[in-house]
Short mmCIF file of C-alpha atoms and ligand atoms in Angstrom, two decimals:
data_model
loop_
_atom_site.label_atom_id
_atom_site.label_comp_id
_atom_site.label_asym_id
_atom_site.label_seq_id
_atom_site.Cartn_x
_atom_site.Cartn_y
_atom_site.Cartn_z
CA MET L 1 -17.32 -0.19 -30.26
CA ARG L 2 -17.61 3.47 -29.33
CA ASP L 3 -14.49 5.69 -29.73
CA ILE L 4 -12.99 7.10 -26.60
CA ASP L 5 -10.85 10.12 -26.05
CA ARG L 6 -10.45 10.93 -22.42
CA ALA L 7 -7.95 13.32 -20.83
CA VAL L 8 -6.24 12.43 -17.41
CA ARG L 9 -7.68 14.98 -15.00
CA GLN L 10 -4.87 14.88 -12.38
CA LEU L 11 -1.37 13.49 -12.16
CA PRO L 12 0.16 12.22 -9.03
CA ARG L 13 1.86 14.67 -6.62
CA GLU L 14 3.63 13.49 -3.53
CA THR L 15 4.03 15.04 -0.28
CA GLY L 16 7.54 14.82 1.25
CA PRO L 17 10.10 12.34 0.35
CA ALA L 18 9.71 8.65 -0.03
CA ALA L 19 11.80 7.72 2.86
CA TRP L 20 12.44 4.02 2.24
CA ASN L 21 13.70 4.87 -1.14
CA ALA L 22 15.83 7.66 0.20
CA LEU L 23 17.68 4.87 2.48
CA LEU L 24 18.84 2.92 -0.68
CA PRO L 25 21.72 3.92 -3.09
CA GLU L 26 20.54 6.28 -5.71
CA ALA L 27 18.95 4.50 -8.44
CA LYS L 28 19.87 4.86 -12.14
CA PRO L 29 16.96 6.65 -13.84
CA ARG L 30 15.01 4.68 -16.49
CA ALA L 31 14.19 6.10 -19.91
CA GLN L 32 11.09 8.57 -20.25
CA LEU L 33 8.82 7.48 -23.14
CA ASN L 34 9.70 9.98 -25.84
CA GLU L 35 8.62 8.24 -28.96
CA ASN L 36 5.32 6.86 -30.79
CA ARG L 37 5.59 2.99 -30.35
CA ARG L 38 3.55 -0.11 -30.33
CA ALA L 39 3.30 -2.82 -27.74
CA ASP L 40 0.89 -5.77 -27.10
CA TRP L 41 0.23 -4.72 -23.57
CA VAL L 42 0.37 -1.35 -21.66
CA VAL L 43 0.27 -1.50 -17.88
CA ILE L 44 -0.14 1.96 -16.30
CA GLY L 45 1.35 2.31 -12.67
CA ALA L 46 4.59 0.59 -11.38
CA GLY L 47 3.57 -0.09 -7.79
CA PHE L 48 2.72 -3.57 -6.35
CA THR L 49 -0.26 -3.82 -8.62
CA GLY L 50 1.19 -2.75 -11.89
CA LEU L 51 4.55 -4.68 -11.56
CA SER L 52 2.41 -8.01 -10.53
CA ALA L 53 0.56 -7.48 -13.60
CA ALA L 54 3.44 -7.02 -15.79
CA ARG L 55 5.12 -10.04 -14.26
CA ARG L 56 2.08 -12.21 -14.71
CA LEU L 57 1.77 -10.82 -18.46
CA ALA L 58 5.51 -11.81 -18.95
CA GLU L 59 5.00 -15.31 -17.65
CA LEU L 60 1.83 -15.90 -19.73
CA HIS L 61 3.01 -14.37 -23.02
CA THR L 62 6.62 -14.66 -23.26
CA ALA L 63 6.79 -13.36 -26.87
CA ASP L 64 4.78 -10.32 -26.29
CA ASP L 65 5.77 -6.65 -25.87
CA ILE L 66 4.86 -5.26 -22.44
CA VAL L 67 5.32 -1.73 -21.49
CA VAL L 68 4.90 -0.37 -18.02
CA LEU L 69 4.45 3.51 -17.48
CA ASP L 70 4.62 5.43 -14.40
CA ALA L 71 4.46 9.15 -13.62
CA LEU L 72 7.06 8.94 -11.17
CA GLY L 73 10.34 7.01 -10.45
CA VAL L 74 9.96 3.43 -9.26
CA ALA L 75 9.47 3.51 -5.39
CA GLU L 76 8.70 7.18 -5.14
CA GLY L 77 5.05 6.73 -4.91
CA ALA L 78 2.97 4.87 -2.35
CA ALA L 79 5.06 1.86 -2.94
CA GLY L 80 8.08 3.72 -1.49
CA ARG L 81 6.04 5.29 1.31
CA ASN L 82 4.17 2.57 2.93
CA SER L 83 4.94 0.77 6.43
CA GLY L 84 5.81 -2.48 4.68
CA PHE L 85 3.36 -5.02 6.37
CA MET L 86 1.95 -7.51 3.76
CA ILE L 87 -0.73 -8.67 5.99
CA ASP L 88 -2.58 -11.93 5.58
CA LEU L 89 -5.35 -11.67 8.06
CA PRO L 90 -8.53 -9.27 7.94
CA HIS L 91 -7.30 -5.65 8.38
CA VAL L 92 -10.28 -3.47 7.43
CA LEU L 93 -9.13 0.18 8.12
CA THR L 94 -12.78 1.39 8.09
CA SER L 95 -13.97 -0.67 10.72
CA GLY L 96 -13.44 -0.22 14.62
CA ASP L 97 -11.71 -3.63 15.13
CA TYR L 98 -10.29 -4.59 11.59
CA SER L 99 -12.87 -7.22 10.95
CA SER L 100 -15.78 -7.21 8.50
CA ASN L 101 -18.16 -10.05 8.46
CA GLU L 102 -16.90 -13.75 8.69
CA GLY L 103 -17.37 -14.51 4.85
CA ASN L 104 -15.41 -11.17 3.83
CA ASP L 105 -12.84 -11.92 6.67
CA ARG L 106 -12.29 -15.40 5.09
CA PHE L 107 -12.12 -14.10 1.52
CA ASP L 108 -9.79 -11.45 2.47
CA THR L 109 -7.54 -13.81 4.23
CA ARG L 110 -7.33 -16.15 1.14
CA LEU L 111 -6.71 -13.18 -1.17
CA ASN L 112 -4.08 -11.62 0.84
CA ARG L 113 -2.28 -14.93 1.47
CA ALA L 114 -2.37 -15.59 -2.50
CA GLY L 115 -0.65 -11.98 -2.77
CA ILE L 116 2.07 -12.92 -0.04
CA GLU L 117 2.58 -16.28 -1.53
CA TYR L 118 3.22 -14.52 -5.11
CA ALA L 119 5.50 -11.90 -3.49
CA MET L 120 7.52 -14.72 -1.87
CA SER L 121 7.82 -16.56 -5.14
CA ALA L 122 9.30 -13.45 -6.51
CA LYS L 123 11.76 -13.56 -3.70
CA HIS L 124 12.83 -17.13 -4.45
CA GLU L 125 12.76 -16.75 -8.34
CA PHE L 126 14.79 -13.58 -8.35
CA GLY L 127 17.05 -13.95 -5.33
CA MET L 128 15.70 -11.10 -3.13
CA SER L 129 17.19 -10.48 0.32
CA ASP L 130 15.47 -11.05 3.60
CA GLU L 131 15.79 -7.36 4.19
CA ALA L 132 13.60 -6.81 0.91
CA ILE L 133 10.94 -9.49 2.16
CA ALA L 134 10.65 -12.02 4.78
CA LEU L 135 7.88 -13.96 6.45
CA THR L 136 8.37 -12.71 9.89
CA GLY L 137 4.90 -11.93 11.33
CA LYS L 138 3.86 -8.93 13.24
CA ILE L 139 2.37 -7.89 16.40
CA ASN L 140 -0.85 -5.71 17.22
CA GLY L 141 0.36 -3.77 20.00
CA ALA L 142 -1.73 -2.29 22.82
CA VAL L 143 -0.85 0.56 24.97
CA THR L 144 -4.23 1.20 26.81
CA ALA L 145 -7.00 -0.99 28.29
CA ARG L 146 -8.99 -0.38 25.27
CA GLY L 147 -6.22 -1.54 23.12
CA VAL L 148 -6.17 -4.65 25.20
CA ALA L 149 -9.93 -4.99 24.66
CA ASN L 150 -9.47 -4.51 20.90
CA ASN L 151 -6.73 -7.32 20.93
CA ASP L 152 -9.13 -9.66 22.94
CA HIS L 153 -11.79 -9.13 20.44
CA TYR L 154 -9.58 -9.61 17.45
CA ALA L 155 -8.28 -13.04 19.20
CA ALA L 156 -11.80 -14.18 19.46
CA LEU L 157 -12.09 -13.38 15.77
CA LEU L 158 -8.91 -15.48 15.03
CA THR L 159 -10.23 -18.21 16.92
CA THR L 160 -13.51 -18.09 14.83
CA LEU L 161 -11.53 -18.25 11.75
CA ASN L 162 -9.17 -21.06 13.12
CA GLU L 163 -6.26 -18.83 12.64
CA PRO L 164 -3.03 -19.35 14.90
CA PHE L 165 -1.80 -16.31 17.09
CA GLU L 166 0.11 -15.78 20.36
CA ARG L 167 -0.36 -13.29 23.18
CA TYR L 168 2.45 -11.40 24.75
CA ASP L 169 2.24 -9.81 28.10
CA SER L 170 4.00 -6.34 28.96
CA SER L 171 7.38 -8.18 29.88
CA ALA L 172 7.56 -10.01 26.56
CA MET L 173 6.58 -6.69 24.80
CA ARG L 174 9.38 -5.10 26.56
CA GLN L 175 11.86 -7.44 25.74
CA ILE L 176 10.94 -7.22 22.11
CA THR L 177 10.49 -3.36 21.63
CA GLY L 178 12.63 -1.99 24.75
CA THR L 179 9.89 0.21 25.91
CA ASN L 180 7.51 -0.24 28.81
CA SER L 181 4.69 1.40 26.81
CA TYR L 182 3.15 -1.73 25.46
CA VAL L 183 1.06 -3.78 27.87
CA ASP L 184 -0.04 -6.51 25.51
CA GLY L 185 0.61 -7.78 22.13
CA LEU L 186 -1.09 -10.28 19.62
CA PHE L 187 1.41 -11.88 17.38
CA ASN L 188 0.19 -13.06 14.01
CA PRO L 189 2.85 -15.52 12.17
CA GLY L 190 1.61 -15.00 8.57
CA THR L 191 2.51 -11.37 7.74
CA ALA L 192 5.53 -10.81 5.42
CA MET L 193 7.50 -7.60 6.34
CA ILE L 194 9.17 -5.74 3.55
CA GLN L 195 11.49 -2.92 3.05
CA PRO L 196 8.98 -1.64 0.33
CA ALA L 197 11.31 0.35 -1.74
CA MET L 198 13.93 -2.31 -1.84
CA PHE L 199 11.28 -5.03 -2.69
CA ILE L 200 9.54 -2.73 -5.52
CA ARG L 201 13.04 -1.86 -6.95
CA ASP L 202 14.25 -5.41 -7.02
CA TYR L 203 10.72 -6.44 -8.29
CA ALA L 204 10.84 -4.05 -11.11
CA ARG L 205 14.62 -5.00 -12.03
CA ALA L 206 13.47 -8.66 -12.13
CA ILE L 207 10.63 -8.03 -14.35
CA GLU L 208 12.71 -6.01 -16.91
CA SER L 209 15.08 -9.08 -16.96
CA GLN L 210 12.00 -10.91 -18.38
CA GLY L 211 11.76 -8.44 -21.19
CA VAL L 212 9.15 -5.99 -19.84
CA ARG L 213 9.77 -2.36 -20.79
CA LEU L 214 9.40 0.14 -18.03
CA TYR L 215 9.46 3.88 -18.59
CA GLU L 216 9.53 6.31 -15.46
CA ARG L 217 8.54 9.94 -15.37
CA SER L 218 6.12 9.10 -18.08
CA ALA L 219 2.70 10.17 -16.87
CA VAL L 220 -0.16 9.12 -18.96
CA THR L 221 -2.10 12.24 -19.90
CA GLN L 222 -4.74 10.79 -22.29
CA THR L 223 -6.26 7.54 -23.45
CA THR L 224 -7.94 7.10 -26.66
CA ARG L 225 -9.59 4.28 -28.47
CA SER L 226 -10.59 4.03 -32.03
CA GLY L 227 -11.51 0.65 -33.38
CA ARG L 228 -9.84 -2.10 -31.51
CA HIS L 229 -6.86 -0.11 -30.61
CA TRP L 230 -5.87 1.86 -27.59
CA VAL L 231 -3.39 4.69 -27.60
CA VAL L 232 -1.92 5.84 -24.34
CA LYS L 233 -0.35 9.27 -24.62
CA THR L 234 2.34 10.86 -22.45
CA ALA L 235 3.71 14.31 -22.77
CA GLN L 236 6.50 13.23 -25.26
CA GLY L 237 5.26 10.00 -26.62
CA SER L 238 2.40 7.34 -27.08
CA VAL L 239 1.92 3.69 -27.14
CA GLU L 240 -0.56 1.97 -29.52
CA CYS L 241 -1.77 -1.32 -28.08
CA ALA L 242 -4.57 -3.87 -27.85
CA ASN L 243 -4.94 -4.06 -24.12
CA VAL L 244 -4.39 -1.58 -21.26
CA ILE L 245 -4.41 -2.34 -17.49
CA LEU L 246 -4.84 0.35 -15.22
CA ALA L 247 -2.86 -0.04 -11.95
CA VAL L 248 -3.09 3.38 -10.53
CA ASN L 249 -5.09 2.78 -7.18
CA GLY L 250 -7.11 5.95 -6.51
CA HIS L 251 -6.01 7.70 -9.74
CA LEU L 252 -8.41 5.63 -11.40
CA GLU L 253 -10.93 8.47 -10.83
CA SER L 254 -8.49 10.77 -12.79
CA PHE L 255 -8.83 8.38 -15.75
CA GLY L 256 -12.61 8.97 -15.53
CA TYR L 257 -13.88 6.17 -13.69
CA TYR L 258 -15.66 5.70 -10.36
CA ALA L 259 -16.16 9.37 -9.81
CA ARG L 260 -17.57 9.85 -6.18
CA GLN L 261 -17.05 6.28 -5.28
CA LEU L 262 -13.45 6.14 -4.12
CA MET L 263 -12.34 7.75 -0.88
CA HIS L 264 -8.93 9.37 -1.25
CA ILE L 265 -7.07 9.32 2.26
CA VAL L 266 -3.68 10.42 3.20
CA THR L 267 -1.58 8.90 5.88
CA TYR L 268 1.69 10.13 7.31
CA GLY L 269 5.10 8.82 8.35
CA SER L 270 8.27 9.97 10.11
CA MET L 271 11.47 7.88 10.12
CA THR L 272 14.27 8.84 12.82
CA GLN L 273 17.94 9.44 12.17
CA ASN L 274 20.27 6.36 12.08
CA LEU L 275 20.49 5.71 15.85
CA THR L 276 23.84 6.18 17.43
CA PRO L 277 25.49 3.08 19.42
CA ASP L 278 24.52 5.04 22.71
CA GLN L 279 20.80 5.50 21.56
CA LEU L 280 20.57 2.01 20.69
CA ILE L 281 21.80 0.74 24.10
CA ARG L 282 19.25 3.23 25.84
CA LEU L 283 16.52 1.63 23.66
CA GLY L 284 17.30 -2.07 23.97
CA GLY L 285 14.96 -4.71 22.66
CA ARG L 286 15.27 -6.55 19.39
CA ALA L 287 16.84 -5.09 16.21
CA ARG L 288 14.01 -5.63 14.21
CA TRP L 289 10.21 -5.74 15.08
CA ALA L 290 6.77 -4.55 13.57
CA LEU L 291 3.86 -3.36 15.37
CA THR L 292 0.39 -2.46 14.00
CA PRO L 293 -1.86 -0.68 16.39
CA ALA L 294 -4.52 -2.53 18.48
CA ASP L 295 -6.82 0.22 17.33
CA PRO L 296 -7.13 0.70 13.56
CA LEU L 297 -6.77 4.52 13.90
CA GLY L 298 -3.65 4.27 16.32
CA THR L 299 0.14 4.26 15.70
CA THR L 300 2.25 1.73 13.44
CA VAL L 301 5.66 1.46 14.76
CA ARG L 302 8.64 -0.39 13.09
CA ARG L 303 12.21 -0.90 14.25
CA ILE L 304 14.51 -1.61 11.46
CA SER L 305 18.14 -2.44 11.08
CA GLY L 306 19.78 -2.85 7.59
CA THR L 307 20.60 -0.59 4.70
CA GLY L 308 20.47 2.88 6.00
CA GLY L 309 21.28 1.93 9.55
CA ASP L 310 18.96 1.39 12.80
CA ARG L 311 15.75 3.36 12.80
CA LEU L 312 12.50 3.77 14.10
CA ILE L 313 9.44 4.52 12.02
CA ILE L 314 6.09 6.06 13.19
CA ARG L 315 2.99 6.17 11.16
CA ASN L 316 -0.36 7.71 12.21
CA ARG L 317 -3.02 10.32 11.38
CA VAL L 318 -5.16 10.03 8.34
CA THR L 319 -6.82 12.69 6.48
CA PHE L 320 -9.58 12.82 3.78
CA ASN L 321 -8.20 14.42 0.63
CA PRO L 322 -10.52 14.35 -2.41
CA THR L 323 -8.03 16.38 -4.32
CA MET L 324 -5.53 13.28 -3.57
CA THR L 325 -2.89 15.99 -2.26
CA ALA L 326 -2.18 16.79 1.36
CA SER L 327 -1.25 20.39 2.41
CA ASP L 328 2.06 21.50 4.18
CA ALA L 329 -0.16 22.17 7.18
CA GLN L 330 -1.51 18.58 7.33
CA LEU L 331 2.07 17.18 7.19
CA GLN L 332 3.22 19.47 9.90
CA SER L 333 0.29 18.59 12.16
CA ALA L 334 0.83 14.87 11.38
CA ALA L 335 4.70 15.32 12.33
CA ARG L 336 3.48 17.05 15.72
CA ALA L 337 1.34 13.84 16.34
CA HIS L 338 4.30 11.57 15.49
CA ASP L 339 6.57 13.37 17.98
CA ARG L 340 4.01 13.03 20.53
CA SER L 341 3.55 9.32 19.92
CA PHE L 342 7.25 8.82 19.86
CA LYS L 343 7.97 10.81 23.07
CA ASP L 344 5.39 8.77 24.91
CA ARG L 345 6.65 5.33 23.65
CA PHE L 346 10.45 6.16 23.75
CA PRO L 347 11.10 8.67 26.60
CA MET L 348 14.77 7.32 26.74
CA LEU L 349 15.37 8.67 23.31
CA ASN L 350 14.61 12.43 23.84
CA ASP L 351 17.83 13.44 21.84
CA VAL L 352 16.71 11.39 18.67
CA ARG L 353 15.44 13.61 15.60
CA MET L 354 13.34 12.62 12.82
CA GLU L 355 15.20 12.65 9.47
CA TYR L 356 12.22 12.13 7.14
CA ARG L 357 8.65 13.34 7.19
CA TRP L 358 6.06 12.22 4.51
CA GLY L 359 2.66 11.63 3.25
CA GLY L 360 1.27 9.06 0.95
CA ARG L 361 -2.16 8.23 -0.77
CA LEU L 362 -4.57 5.34 0.10
CA CYS L 363 -7.77 4.55 -1.68
CA LEU L 364 -10.63 3.26 0.18
CA SER L 365 -14.27 2.33 -0.55
CA ARG L 366 -17.05 2.56 1.97
CA ASN L 367 -17.95 -0.91 1.54
CA ASP L 368 -14.21 -2.11 1.69
CA VAL L 369 -14.27 -3.48 -1.91
CA SER L 370 -11.80 -2.96 -5.00
CA VAL L 371 -12.25 -2.33 -8.45
CA PHE L 372 -11.35 -5.37 -10.63
CA GLY L 373 -12.37 -6.11 -13.96
CA GLU L 374 -12.68 -5.05 -17.68
CA LEU L 375 -14.00 -1.41 -17.78
CA GLU L 376 -14.23 -1.25 -21.46
CA PRO L 377 -13.31 -3.65 -24.19
CA GLY L 378 -9.49 -4.10 -23.93
CA LEU L 379 -9.10 -1.73 -20.75
CA PHE L 380 -8.81 -3.48 -17.53
CA ALA L 381 -8.41 -2.11 -14.01
CA ALA L 382 -7.27 -3.46 -10.56
CA CYS L 383 -7.50 -0.43 -8.20
CA CYS L 384 -8.75 0.72 -5.01
CA GLN L 385 -6.72 -1.49 -2.54
CA ASN L 386 -8.19 -0.28 0.70
CA GLY L 387 -5.04 0.49 2.30
CA LEU L 388 -3.49 -2.97 2.13
CA GLY L 389 -2.14 -2.74 -1.29
CA THR L 390 1.24 -4.43 -0.73
CA ALA L 391 -0.57 -7.75 -0.53
CA LYS L 392 -4.01 -7.02 -2.24
CA GLY L 393 -2.13 -5.06 -5.02
CA THR L 394 0.25 -7.96 -5.51
CA ILE L 395 -2.67 -10.52 -6.15
CA SER L 396 -4.91 -8.31 -7.77
CA GLY L 397 -2.28 -7.35 -10.38
CA LYS L 398 -1.50 -11.14 -10.89
CA LEU L 399 -5.25 -11.78 -11.34
CA ILE L 400 -6.13 -8.99 -13.63
CA ALA L 401 -3.30 -10.10 -15.93
CA GLU L 402 -4.74 -13.53 -15.81
CA LEU L 403 -8.44 -12.14 -16.63
CA ALA L 404 -7.05 -10.00 -19.58
CA SER L 405 -5.42 -13.26 -20.97
CA GLY L 406 -8.77 -14.96 -20.88
CA LEU L 407 -7.92 -17.28 -17.90
CA ASP L 408 -10.44 -17.97 -15.03
CA GLY L 409 -10.28 -19.13 -11.41
CA HIS L 410 -12.15 -18.98 -8.13
CA LEU L 411 -10.41 -15.84 -6.86
CA ILE L 412 -11.01 -14.05 -10.10
CA ASP L 413 -14.56 -15.21 -10.28
CA ASP L 414 -15.04 -13.77 -6.77
CA LEU L 415 -13.48 -10.58 -7.50
CA LYS L 416 -15.39 -10.03 -10.71
CA HIS L 417 -18.70 -10.68 -8.94
CA ALA L 418 -17.84 -8.48 -5.91
CA PRO L 419 -20.27 -5.33 -5.23
CA GLU L 420 -19.22 -2.05 -6.68
CA PRO L 421 -17.72 0.69 -4.33
CA THR L 422 -20.75 2.30 -2.91
CA ARG L 423 -21.30 6.05 -3.68
CA LEU L 424 -20.10 8.78 -1.57
CA PRO L 425 -22.48 11.71 -0.77
CA PRO L 426 -21.78 15.20 -2.52
CA ASN L 427 -18.20 16.34 -1.85
CA LEU L 428 -18.74 18.95 0.82
CA ILE L 429 -20.95 16.62 2.82
CA ALA L 430 -18.36 13.75 2.12
CA ARG L 431 -15.64 16.04 3.21
CA ILE L 432 -17.38 17.00 6.44
CA GLY L 433 -18.71 13.39 7.08
CA VAL L 434 -15.43 11.34 6.35
CA GLY L 435 -13.37 13.98 8.29
CA THR L 436 -15.57 13.78 11.20
CA VAL L 437 -15.56 9.93 11.28
CA LEU L 438 -11.69 10.01 11.15
CA ARG L 439 -11.18 12.75 13.85
CA TRP L 440 -13.66 10.90 16.10
CA GLY L 441 -12.09 7.62 15.50
CA GLU L 442 -8.48 9.12 16.34
CA TRP L 443 -10.10 10.86 19.52
CA ARG L 444 -11.36 7.33 20.47
CA ALA L 445 -7.93 5.80 19.86
CA GLY L 446 -6.63 7.99 22.66
CA ASN L 447 -3.26 6.92 23.63
CA GLU L 448 -3.18 4.20 21.13
CA LEU L 449 -2.31 7.15 18.74
C1 LIG Y 1 2.25 5.96 5.07
C2 LIG Y 1 1.63 4.80 4.40
C3 LIG Y 1 1.69 3.30 5.01
C4 LIG Y 1 1.06 2.49 4.39
N1 LIG Y 1 1.31 1.22 4.95
C5 LIG Y 1 0.94 0.03 4.40
C6 LIG Y 1 1.24 -1.20 4.87
O1 LIG Y 1 1.79 -1.43 5.99
N2 LIG Y 1 0.70 -2.40 4.34
C7 LIG Y 1 0.01 -2.03 3.05
O2 LIG Y 1 -0.43 -3.22 2.48
N3 LIG Y 1 -0.34 -1.10 2.60
C8 LIG Y 1 0.20 0.09 3.07
N4 LIG Y 1 -0.21 1.38 2.47
C9 LIG Y 1 -0.87 1.43 1.38
C10 LIG Y 1 0.11 0.92 0.03
O3 LIG Y 1 1.03 1.72 0.01
C11 LIG Y 1 -1.05 1.03 -1.08
O4 LIG Y 1 -2.21 0.36 -0.85
C12 LIG Y 1 -0.27 0.43 -2.06
O5 LIG Y 1 1.08 1.13 -2.59
C13 LIG Y 1 -1.20 0.39 -3.44
O6 LIG Y 1 -0.48 -0.20 -4.61
P1 LIG Y 1 -0.73 -0.06 -6.16
O7 LIG Y 1 0.24 -0.57 -6.94
O8 LIG Y 1 -2.23 -0.45 -6.37
O9 LIG Y 1 -0.71 1.59 -6.26
P2 LIG Y 1 0.43 2.64 -6.10
O10 LIG Y 1 1.55 1.98 -5.30
O11 LIG Y 1 -0.28 3.88 -5.63
O12 LIG Y 1 1.00 2.53 -7.47
C14 LIG Y 1 0.26 3.20 -8.49
C15 LIG Y 1 1.35 3.91 -9.45
O13 LIG Y 1 0.48 4.42 -10.48
C16 LIG Y 1 1.28 5.58 -10.92
N5 LIG Y 1 0.35 6.63 -11.49
C17 LIG Y 1 -0.86 7.22 -11.12
N6 LIG Y 1 -1.31 8.17 -12.09
C18 LIG Y 1 -0.46 7.81 -13.11
C19 LIG Y 1 -0.63 8.39 -14.58
N7 LIG Y 1 -1.54 9.40 -14.81
N8 LIG Y 1 0.42 8.04 -15.39
C20 LIG Y 1 1.34 7.08 -15.11
N9 LIG Y 1 1.27 6.53 -13.67
C21 LIG Y 1 0.35 6.81 -12.83
C22 LIG Y 1 1.50 6.41 -9.63
O14 LIG Y 1 2.77 7.13 -9.75
C23 LIG Y 1 2.00 4.97 -8.85
O15 LIG Y 1 3.47 4.67 -8.89
C24 LIG Y 1 0.41 2.51 3.29
C25 LIG Y 1 0.40 3.69 2.55
C26 LIG Y 1 0.98 4.90 3.11
C27 LIG Y 1 0.89 6.11 2.44
#
């Protein structure tokens, strides 16, 4: 076995606050790794993938020492920045209509459902609330005739896949959302909706109660292997272990793997202030609903009611950021787009201000595949969740722990034998090419944005 000594090229840097986490009571900070210690397993990354991997390892190896390291606090990364849709059905962001081909769509659905099932089993096992996670379904909302055509197309796909759905007309959409903007909706019952920061914080605490040791603000800066042992280093400590699981999504590239095969995308969110009783009357509709856009590059909208009050959340705009960091100008430009989308949909709320604005990272591959498997002896990875990491990360974390434990199964086999992410063109060309495709897609989405 050859020796390895790799410095991590880049550490996570976030844009704006993790709004979902900011709604919750302040969390007691966990320890940083500040000693040289040993463990049986080290999981790098405490998002959906890393925590699911750690949970599964703890289930399979009750006597083992399992350490999880994250560069940030729990729920401060993408896990506390996403829109909270754990979607079961095909949701391919790089396609014009969310679908790939029938074989991939069926495989994706099986995989996503297994992820939702594992997350729901955590809810029951660890006593999480309905606010943290509930199987409520979601609606693809259409604002324009083009959006309705997209919903028609998606309905035809679901019929082929033998998946249940319901269509809503404009009046049903108004009763749900309180706004006249939506002319059509396509309801899918199988999506679980999460308060992502609440879910991930509850998940982390539950896994710690199973004996897993989680260190926050402990960025891994170097990985080395000599003989059979890995040493994972942070600024102030290290862990020597036999097995490492990388659950860092796009930061896999920072660890020296899959250079120029992963697309680093940033997408943006804005969350309103807690709506006043008067604003809630003007809004009307239900207290909780969740809309994905009929066009993949349109606007996601959620209405929430719970910890942190009653709020609306807007997500749109995607930028290609090979450096994995968005600029202030990009955040401000997204904020302007959010304000336009909000004003178009909720003209009755012209006095509502946005309390939080943020960006967060997605990792996509051109051919919509993830990275799953043993990259070096004793070093495993489950990364590149293609924008759907709440469900896909949960299942691929569980499965990578099983693979690393010598287990097998249909889903593991299919993931292991999936193609690799296809290569991207050289940086400048990729920047221009991907940027142009995204801008064109957003232009085509028109008022769905
Ligand atoms: C605005 C927005 C909306 C989204 N909406 C949805 C949605 O509705 N549904 C959905 O499924 N997905 C959504 N996503 C995507 C989703 O958040 C990601 O796919 C998901 O978080 C990936 O999970 P993960 O555990 O693989 O990676 P992450 O959640 O990114 O976790 C990886 C962890 O690794 C840590 N890490 C990285 N490098 C190091 C290092 N050197 N040392 C230690 N730790 C390190 C990071 O700090 C991070 O906490 C959205 C994302 C954004 C930004």
